Short mmCIF file of C-alpha atoms in Angstrom, two decimals:
data_model
loop_
_atom_site.label_atom_id
_atom_site.label_comp_id
_atom_site.label_asym_id
_atom_site.label_seq_id
_atom_site.Cartn_x
_atom_site.Cartn_y
_atom_site.Cartn_z
CA MET P 1 70.09 -247.97 232.60
CA ARG P 2 66.74 -246.80 231.17
CA ILE P 3 64.56 -249.73 230.15
CA THR P 4 61.20 -249.58 228.38
CA ILE P 5 59.00 -252.67 228.10
CA VAL P 6 56.11 -252.68 225.60
CA THR P 7 53.75 -255.58 226.15
CA GLY P 8 51.54 -254.99 223.09
CA PRO P 9 47.86 -254.20 222.57
CA TRP P 10 46.35 -257.22 224.34
CA LEU P 11 48.03 -257.49 227.71
CA PRO P 12 47.15 -255.58 230.90
CA VAL P 13 49.96 -255.35 233.46
CA PRO P 14 49.86 -256.09 236.33
CA ALA P 15 47.95 -259.04 234.99
CA LEU P 16 44.26 -259.25 235.63
CA GLN P 17 42.90 -262.71 236.22
CA GLY P 18 46.30 -264.23 236.54
CA GLY P 19 47.80 -264.35 233.04
CA SER P 20 51.31 -265.77 233.38
CA THR P 21 52.82 -263.43 230.76
CA GLY P 22 51.66 -260.35 232.64
CA ARG P 23 53.01 -261.78 235.91
CA ILE P 24 56.36 -262.46 234.27
CA TRP P 25 56.77 -258.92 232.93
CA GLN P 26 55.73 -257.41 236.23
CA GLY P 27 58.21 -259.58 238.14
CA LEU P 28 61.10 -258.91 235.75
CA ALA P 29 60.42 -255.16 235.68
CA GLU P 30 60.41 -255.00 239.46
CA SER P 31 63.65 -256.99 239.58
CA PHE P 32 65.25 -254.55 237.10
CA ALA P 33 64.05 -251.59 239.19
CA THR P 34 65.24 -253.14 242.46
CA GLN P 35 68.74 -253.23 240.99
CA GLY P 36 68.65 -249.48 240.38
CA HIS P 37 67.44 -249.21 236.79
CA GLN P 38 64.74 -246.87 235.51
CA VAL P 39 61.92 -249.06 234.19
CA LYS P 40 58.75 -248.13 232.34
CA ILE P 41 56.08 -250.53 231.08
CA LEU P 42 53.79 -249.50 228.22
CA CYS P 43 50.71 -251.69 228.25
CA ARG P 44 47.06 -251.61 227.27
CA SER P 45 44.58 -249.47 229.18
CA TYR P 46 42.06 -251.45 231.14
CA PRO P 47 38.99 -250.57 233.24
CA GLY P 48 39.95 -250.12 236.85
CA GLN P 49 43.64 -249.49 236.14
CA PRO P 50 44.94 -245.87 236.12
CA ASN P 51 46.47 -244.44 232.94
CA GLN P 52 49.75 -243.96 234.79
CA GLU P 53 51.09 -245.12 238.13
CA ILE P 54 54.29 -246.14 239.91
CA ARG P 55 54.30 -249.52 241.64
CA ASN P 56 57.39 -250.95 243.32
CA LYS P 57 59.59 -248.39 241.52
CA VAL P 58 58.18 -249.35 238.07
CA THR P 59 56.28 -246.75 236.03
CA TYR P 60 53.19 -248.14 234.27
CA ILE P 61 51.88 -246.17 231.28
CA ARG P 62 48.57 -247.42 229.91
CA ARG P 63 47.29 -246.28 226.53
CA GLY P 64 44.98 -247.81 223.95
CA GLY P 65 44.86 -251.53 223.63
CA LEU P 66 42.33 -253.85 222.08
CA PRO P 67 40.75 -257.23 222.84
CA GLN P 68 42.44 -260.09 221.01
CA SER P 69 40.24 -262.07 218.62
CA THR P 70 40.47 -265.57 217.17
CA ASN P 71 41.09 -264.11 213.67
CA ILE P 72 44.83 -263.70 213.12
CA TYR P 73 44.38 -261.38 210.13
CA LEU P 74 42.08 -259.06 212.06
CA ASP P 75 44.54 -259.06 214.94
CA LEU P 76 47.39 -258.12 212.58
CA VAL P 77 45.39 -255.09 211.45
CA LYS P 78 44.68 -254.15 215.06
CA ASP P 79 48.32 -254.60 215.94
CA PHE P 80 49.40 -252.41 213.00
CA ALA P 81 47.16 -249.62 214.29
CA TYR P 82 48.56 -250.10 217.79
CA GLY P 83 52.18 -249.99 216.61
CA PHE P 84 51.57 -246.93 214.43
CA THR P 85 49.98 -244.95 217.26
CA THR P 86 52.41 -246.16 219.93
CA PHE P 87 55.84 -245.46 218.42
CA PRO P 88 55.53 -241.64 218.74
CA THR P 89 54.82 -242.05 222.48
CA LEU P 90 57.88 -244.21 223.24
CA PRO P 91 60.07 -242.61 225.91
CA SER P 92 63.77 -242.16 225.26
CA ALA P 93 65.64 -245.12 226.69
CA ASP P 94 68.71 -247.35 226.43
CA ILE P 95 66.83 -250.63 225.95
CA LEU P 96 63.42 -251.15 224.34
CA ILE P 97 61.91 -254.60 224.93
CA ILE P 98 59.02 -255.36 222.57
CA ASN P 99 56.49 -258.17 222.59
CA ASP P 100 54.68 -257.01 219.44
CA PHE P 101 54.48 -257.68 215.68
CA TRP P 102 54.74 -254.29 213.93
CA LEU P 103 56.20 -251.97 216.55
CA PRO P 104 59.86 -253.05 216.11
CA ALA P 105 59.77 -251.86 212.49
CA PHE P 106 58.22 -248.50 213.42
CA ALA P 107 60.61 -247.96 216.34
CA ALA P 108 63.74 -248.85 214.36
CA THR P 109 62.76 -246.53 211.51
CA PHE P 110 61.37 -243.53 213.34
CA ARG P 111 62.54 -243.67 216.97
CA PRO P 112 66.22 -244.60 217.27
CA ASP P 113 66.30 -242.67 220.57
CA ALA P 114 63.88 -245.21 222.08
CA GLY P 115 66.78 -247.60 222.70
CA LYS P 116 68.37 -250.79 221.43
CA ILE P 117 65.49 -252.97 220.27
CA VAL P 118 65.10 -256.35 221.97
CA ILE P 119 62.38 -258.64 220.61
CA HIS P 120 61.01 -261.02 223.19
CA ALA P 121 60.05 -264.10 221.14
CA GLY P 122 57.52 -265.97 223.22
CA ARG P 123 55.80 -267.83 220.38
CA PHE P 124 56.96 -270.18 217.64
CA PRO P 125 57.48 -268.06 214.48
CA LYS P 126 54.75 -268.19 211.86
CA GLY P 127 56.52 -266.57 208.93
CA GLN P 128 56.84 -263.03 210.26
CA TYR P 129 60.64 -263.13 210.38
CA ARG P 130 60.78 -263.58 206.61
CA LEU P 131 59.10 -260.22 206.01
CA GLY P 132 62.19 -258.06 206.56
CA LEU P 133 60.56 -256.11 209.40
CA TYR P 134 63.27 -256.75 211.96
CA THR P 135 66.52 -255.61 210.35
CA GLY P 136 66.83 -252.88 212.98
CA VAL P 137 66.53 -255.27 215.93
CA THR P 138 69.61 -255.55 218.13
CA ARG P 139 68.69 -258.68 220.06
CA PHE P 140 66.24 -261.57 219.63
CA VAL P 141 65.49 -263.25 222.95
CA ALA P 142 64.08 -266.75 222.43
CA LEU P 143 62.50 -268.52 225.39
CA SER P 144 63.76 -271.95 224.31
CA ARG P 145 65.99 -273.68 221.79
CA VAL P 146 63.04 -274.70 219.65
CA ILE P 147 61.99 -271.03 219.31
CA GLN P 148 65.59 -270.07 218.52
CA GLN P 149 65.77 -272.72 215.79
CA GLY P 150 62.46 -271.59 214.32
CA ILE P 151 63.63 -267.98 214.06
CA ALA P 152 66.96 -269.06 212.59
CA GLN P 153 65.19 -271.00 209.83
CA GLU P 154 63.07 -268.00 208.85
CA TYR P 155 65.73 -265.31 209.32
CA PRO P 156 69.32 -266.66 209.32
CA ALA P 157 70.71 -263.12 209.67
CA ALA P 158 69.32 -263.07 213.20
CA ILE P 159 71.53 -265.94 214.39
CA PRO P 160 74.41 -263.82 215.76
CA ARG P 161 71.86 -261.55 217.46
CA MET P 162 69.99 -264.30 219.30
CA ARG P 163 70.08 -265.37 222.94
CA ILE P 164 68.08 -267.98 224.81
CA ILE P 165 66.67 -266.67 228.09
CA PRO P 166 63.94 -268.77 229.72
CA ASN P 167 60.84 -267.62 231.53
CA PRO P 168 61.24 -267.01 235.26
CA ILE P 169 58.92 -267.97 238.11
CA ASP P 170 58.34 -266.44 241.52
CA THR P 171 60.30 -268.84 243.70
CA SER P 172 59.33 -266.88 246.82
CA ILE P 173 55.76 -268.15 246.24
CA PHE P 174 56.29 -271.41 244.34
CA SER P 175 58.32 -273.44 246.80
CA PRO P 176 58.00 -276.84 248.51
CA SER P 177 55.80 -277.34 251.54
CA THR P 178 57.53 -276.83 254.87
CA SER P 179 55.77 -279.95 256.17
CA PRO P 180 57.27 -283.40 255.50
CA GLN P 181 56.10 -284.98 252.27
CA LEU P 182 53.58 -287.73 252.94
CA ASN P 183 53.19 -291.00 251.09
CA ARG P 184 49.42 -290.77 250.78
CA THR P 185 47.43 -293.81 249.79
CA GLU P 186 45.42 -291.82 247.26
CA LYS P 187 47.66 -290.02 244.77
CA ILE P 188 46.40 -286.73 243.38
CA ILE P 189 47.42 -286.03 239.79
CA LEU P 190 47.23 -282.34 238.86
CA TYR P 191 46.96 -280.46 235.58
CA VAL P 192 47.12 -276.65 235.48
CA GLY P 193 46.60 -274.78 232.23
CA ARG P 194 44.08 -274.02 229.54
CA VAL P 195 41.42 -276.69 229.08
CA HIS P 196 41.93 -276.85 225.33
CA PRO P 197 42.33 -279.72 222.82
CA GLU P 198 45.92 -278.72 222.05
CA LYS P 199 46.79 -279.28 225.71
CA GLY P 200 45.90 -282.99 225.43
CA ILE P 201 43.43 -283.10 228.34
CA HIS P 202 41.43 -285.83 226.56
CA LEU P 203 44.54 -288.04 226.50
CA LEU P 204 45.12 -287.35 230.18
CA ILE P 205 41.58 -288.46 231.11
CA ASP P 206 41.84 -291.60 228.98
CA ALA P 207 45.18 -292.51 230.60
CA PHE P 208 43.77 -291.78 234.04
CA SER P 209 40.84 -294.13 233.37
CA ILE P 210 43.34 -296.95 232.76
CA LEU P 211 44.83 -296.34 236.22
CA VAL P 212 41.38 -296.51 237.78
CA GLN P 213 40.60 -299.74 235.91
CA LYS P 214 43.81 -301.20 237.35
CA ASN P 215 42.61 -300.30 240.86
CA PHE P 216 45.14 -297.54 241.52
CA GLN P 217 43.91 -295.20 244.24
CA VAL P 218 44.16 -291.95 242.33
CA ARG P 219 42.27 -288.71 241.82
CA LEU P 220 42.68 -286.23 238.94
CA LYS P 221 42.33 -282.48 239.38
CA ILE P 222 42.11 -280.32 236.23
CA VAL P 223 42.56 -276.59 236.91
CA GLY P 224 42.12 -274.01 234.19
CA PRO P 225 39.85 -271.91 231.98
CA ILE P 226 37.25 -273.54 229.76
CA LYS P 227 35.74 -270.49 228.05
CA GLY P 228 37.07 -269.61 224.60
CA THR P 229 37.42 -265.97 225.69
CA GLN P 230 39.95 -267.12 228.30
CA GLY P 231 41.89 -269.38 225.96
CA GLY P 232 39.95 -272.55 226.73
CA GLY P 233 38.50 -274.98 224.23
CA GLY P 234 34.89 -273.92 224.80
CA GLU P 235 31.78 -275.69 226.01
CA GLU P 236 31.76 -278.38 223.29
CA TYR P 237 35.23 -279.61 224.20
CA PHE P 238 34.33 -279.44 227.88
CA ARG P 239 31.23 -281.56 227.19
CA ILE P 240 33.46 -284.21 225.57
CA LEU P 241 35.76 -284.19 228.60
CA LYS P 242 32.86 -284.44 231.05
CA THR P 243 31.55 -287.45 229.14
CA LYS P 244 34.97 -289.13 229.32
CA ALA P 245 35.21 -288.30 233.04
CA GLN P 246 31.81 -289.73 233.94
CA GLY P 247 32.11 -292.14 236.86
CA LEU P 248 35.80 -291.31 237.44
CA PRO P 249 37.27 -289.43 240.44
CA ILE P 250 38.01 -286.28 238.43
CA ASP P 251 37.54 -282.70 239.63
CA PHE P 252 37.29 -279.77 237.20
CA VAL P 253 38.34 -276.58 238.98
CA ASP P 254 37.97 -272.99 237.80
CA PRO P 255 41.23 -271.18 236.98
CA ILE P 256 43.12 -269.99 240.06
CA PHE P 257 44.41 -266.47 239.56
CA ASP P 258 45.94 -265.87 242.98
CA PRO P 259 49.59 -267.10 242.84
CA CYS P 260 49.62 -268.04 246.54
CA LYS P 261 46.46 -270.13 246.19
CA LEU P 262 47.85 -271.68 243.02
CA ALA P 263 51.06 -272.63 244.83
CA ASN P 264 48.99 -274.29 247.57
CA THR P 265 47.13 -276.23 244.88
CA TYR P 266 50.43 -277.57 243.57
CA ARG P 267 51.50 -278.51 247.10
CA SER P 268 48.26 -280.42 247.68
CA ALA P 269 49.01 -282.76 244.75
CA ASP P 270 51.37 -285.72 244.32
CA LEU P 271 52.14 -285.68 240.58
CA PHE P 272 51.86 -283.07 237.84
CA CYS P 273 50.92 -283.80 234.23
CA TYR P 274 51.17 -281.45 231.26
CA PRO P 275 50.27 -283.53 228.17
CA SER P 276 50.48 -280.73 225.59
CA LEU P 277 50.11 -281.65 221.91
CA ALA P 278 51.00 -278.16 220.64
CA GLU P 279 54.08 -278.91 218.55
CA LYS P 280 54.50 -275.24 217.59
CA GLY P 281 52.36 -273.64 220.26
CA GLU P 282 54.58 -274.01 223.33
CA ALA P 283 57.59 -271.79 223.94
CA PHE P 284 58.58 -272.31 227.58
CA PRO P 285 55.54 -273.32 229.64
CA VAL P 286 55.79 -272.08 233.21
CA ALA P 287 53.20 -274.44 234.74
CA PRO P 288 55.57 -277.47 234.80
CA LEU P 289 58.31 -275.25 236.23
CA GLU P 290 56.01 -273.88 238.94
CA ALA P 291 55.02 -277.46 239.77
CA MET P 292 58.67 -278.49 239.97
CA ALA P 293 59.40 -275.57 242.29
CA THR P 294 56.84 -276.94 244.76
CA GLY P 295 58.39 -280.42 244.59
CA LEU P 296 56.05 -282.08 242.09
CA VAL P 297 57.48 -284.48 239.52
CA PRO P 298 56.27 -283.51 236.01
CA ILE P 299 54.97 -286.08 233.53
CA ILE P 300 54.95 -284.37 230.16
CA SER P 301 54.71 -284.93 226.43
CA ASN P 302 58.03 -285.12 224.59
CA LEU P 303 57.85 -281.66 223.03
CA ALA P 304 61.22 -280.11 222.32
CA CYS P 305 60.49 -277.06 224.51
CA PHE P 306 60.56 -279.19 227.67
CA GLU P 307 64.04 -280.51 226.95
CA ASP P 308 65.56 -277.19 228.01
CA TYR P 309 64.76 -277.82 231.66
CA ILE P 310 63.63 -281.43 232.06
CA GLN P 311 65.61 -284.64 231.47
CA ASP P 312 63.61 -287.83 231.10
CA GLY P 313 63.97 -290.07 234.14
CA ILE P 314 66.00 -287.44 236.02
CA ASP P 315 63.73 -284.40 236.34
CA GLY P 316 60.47 -286.07 235.33
CA TYR P 317 59.01 -288.42 232.76
CA PHE P 318 58.29 -287.91 229.06
CA PHE P 319 55.58 -289.83 227.24
CA ASP P 320 55.38 -290.23 223.48
CA HIS P 321 52.36 -288.12 222.56
CA ARG P 322 52.90 -288.74 218.83
CA SER P 323 52.49 -292.50 219.13
CA ASP P 324 49.33 -294.38 218.20
CA HIS P 325 49.57 -295.72 221.76
CA ALA P 326 49.99 -292.34 223.45
CA VAL P 327 47.28 -293.00 226.05
CA GLN P 328 48.82 -296.33 227.10
CA ASN P 329 52.27 -294.76 227.15
CA LEU P 330 51.08 -291.98 229.46
CA ALA P 331 49.38 -294.51 231.75
CA GLU P 332 52.65 -296.47 231.93
CA LYS P 333 54.54 -293.35 233.05
CA PHE P 334 52.00 -292.74 235.79
CA THR P 335 52.37 -296.37 236.84
CA LEU P 336 56.17 -296.07 236.90
CA ALA P 337 56.03 -292.96 239.08
CA ILE P 338 53.48 -294.38 241.53
CA GLN P 339 55.00 -297.84 241.91
CA ASN P 340 58.47 -296.38 242.51
CA TRP P 341 57.32 -293.73 244.93
CA GLU P 342 60.55 -293.39 246.91
CA GLN P 343 62.40 -292.62 243.68
CA THR P 344 59.63 -290.21 242.68
CA MET P 345 59.95 -288.34 245.99
CA ASN P 346 63.72 -288.07 245.50
CA ILE P 347 63.19 -286.64 242.02
CA GLY P 348 60.71 -284.17 243.53
CA GLN P 349 63.31 -282.90 245.98
CA ASN P 350 65.86 -282.49 243.19
CA VAL P 351 63.54 -280.65 240.80
CA ALA P 352 62.52 -278.24 243.57
CA LYS P 353 66.17 -277.24 243.92
CA LYS P 354 66.63 -277.01 240.16
CA ALA P 355 63.65 -274.70 239.77
CA GLN P 356 65.27 -272.18 242.12
CA HIS P 357 67.64 -271.26 239.27
CA TYR P 358 64.66 -269.76 237.42
CA SER P 359 63.85 -267.08 239.98
CA TYR P 360 63.02 -263.55 238.85
CA GLU P 361 66.28 -262.30 240.35
CA GLN P 362 68.48 -264.77 238.50
CA ILE P 363 66.75 -264.43 235.13
CA ALA P 364 66.69 -260.62 235.51
CA LYS P 365 70.46 -260.70 236.00
CA VAL P 366 70.88 -262.63 232.72
CA TYR P 367 68.85 -259.96 230.94
CA LEU P 368 70.72 -257.08 232.55
CA ASP P 369 74.14 -258.53 231.75
CA ASP P 370 73.07 -258.90 228.13
CA PHE P 371 71.65 -255.35 228.02
CA ALA P 372 74.95 -253.98 229.36
CA GLU P 373 76.77 -255.83 226.60
CA LEU P 374 74.46 -254.39 223.96
CA ILE P 375 74.91 -250.83 225.21
CA ASN P 376 78.67 -251.04 225.63
#
């Protein structure tokens, strides 16, 4: 099978500075190639990366590309230019996977030899499916049920062409410690992700302060980018967080781009918290899944996207982030997990096993089976 993956104008692959989306496409492409398929990735050019190379049987073709801005309308214009200049360069293939706004329309109209078009929907739809651009798309892959439902509302004709296929993780790296799990006196609570208001870090710090006031022996570690250019909330938001954290045992850590070092960071913690407030900004966050794979119990907001792989009280704990008492509710979940530590450790062992079902190999097989169905 000949498979082409187009990652769009913004994303370098292999990912520089750790971006999870770039890691995911690299891992899936290598899994496709390992199973005997011819795989090419079209991605943005980037200083220090060659225009074309073969790595682990995957051909990388790098052309064009632009830096993403914070202005959605400007980015749509940039993306139009990218799609218009990219479609003539598409190689002939059986399957064309696209993570891009305009390119599916250009490819369906002008390059039917480029393959059956598969849109990888990794963001909640924002009206684009109503525009009639995607009539030529063969498959819509949604990362979660909430994304599937959003697409269905905007474009009901897509319903019979949709599949839900979650993000994978590298389970060869993200795995439990080989040493016995210790019941440490001081519990380390970990957050990994963008340090941005929509991620709810301010709620996390406020809830953590309640634990400290109640004399719990805890420490909070917040790992992730702060700069707006890296997806963070910027210096002003960071200043607010630092003020809240004053006098508390809280460590702010720069983003960790090395997957092995990141896995060790997960293993050094006792609980994981992902208090996202992004009702329509989360598709299928991989950080909670990576944490689960290392044996950490996730404490998360009750966004619909988490329901695809976490059951409250079984695989982790949900807190009501929409409530006027969200901070107290989050603190109560921490208290529940810490005071029932034997149960928490049992949950950690179970979620580590569950996360193994999201390996690159297993998710790649789901994709390949679906591609074979589309071709045949």
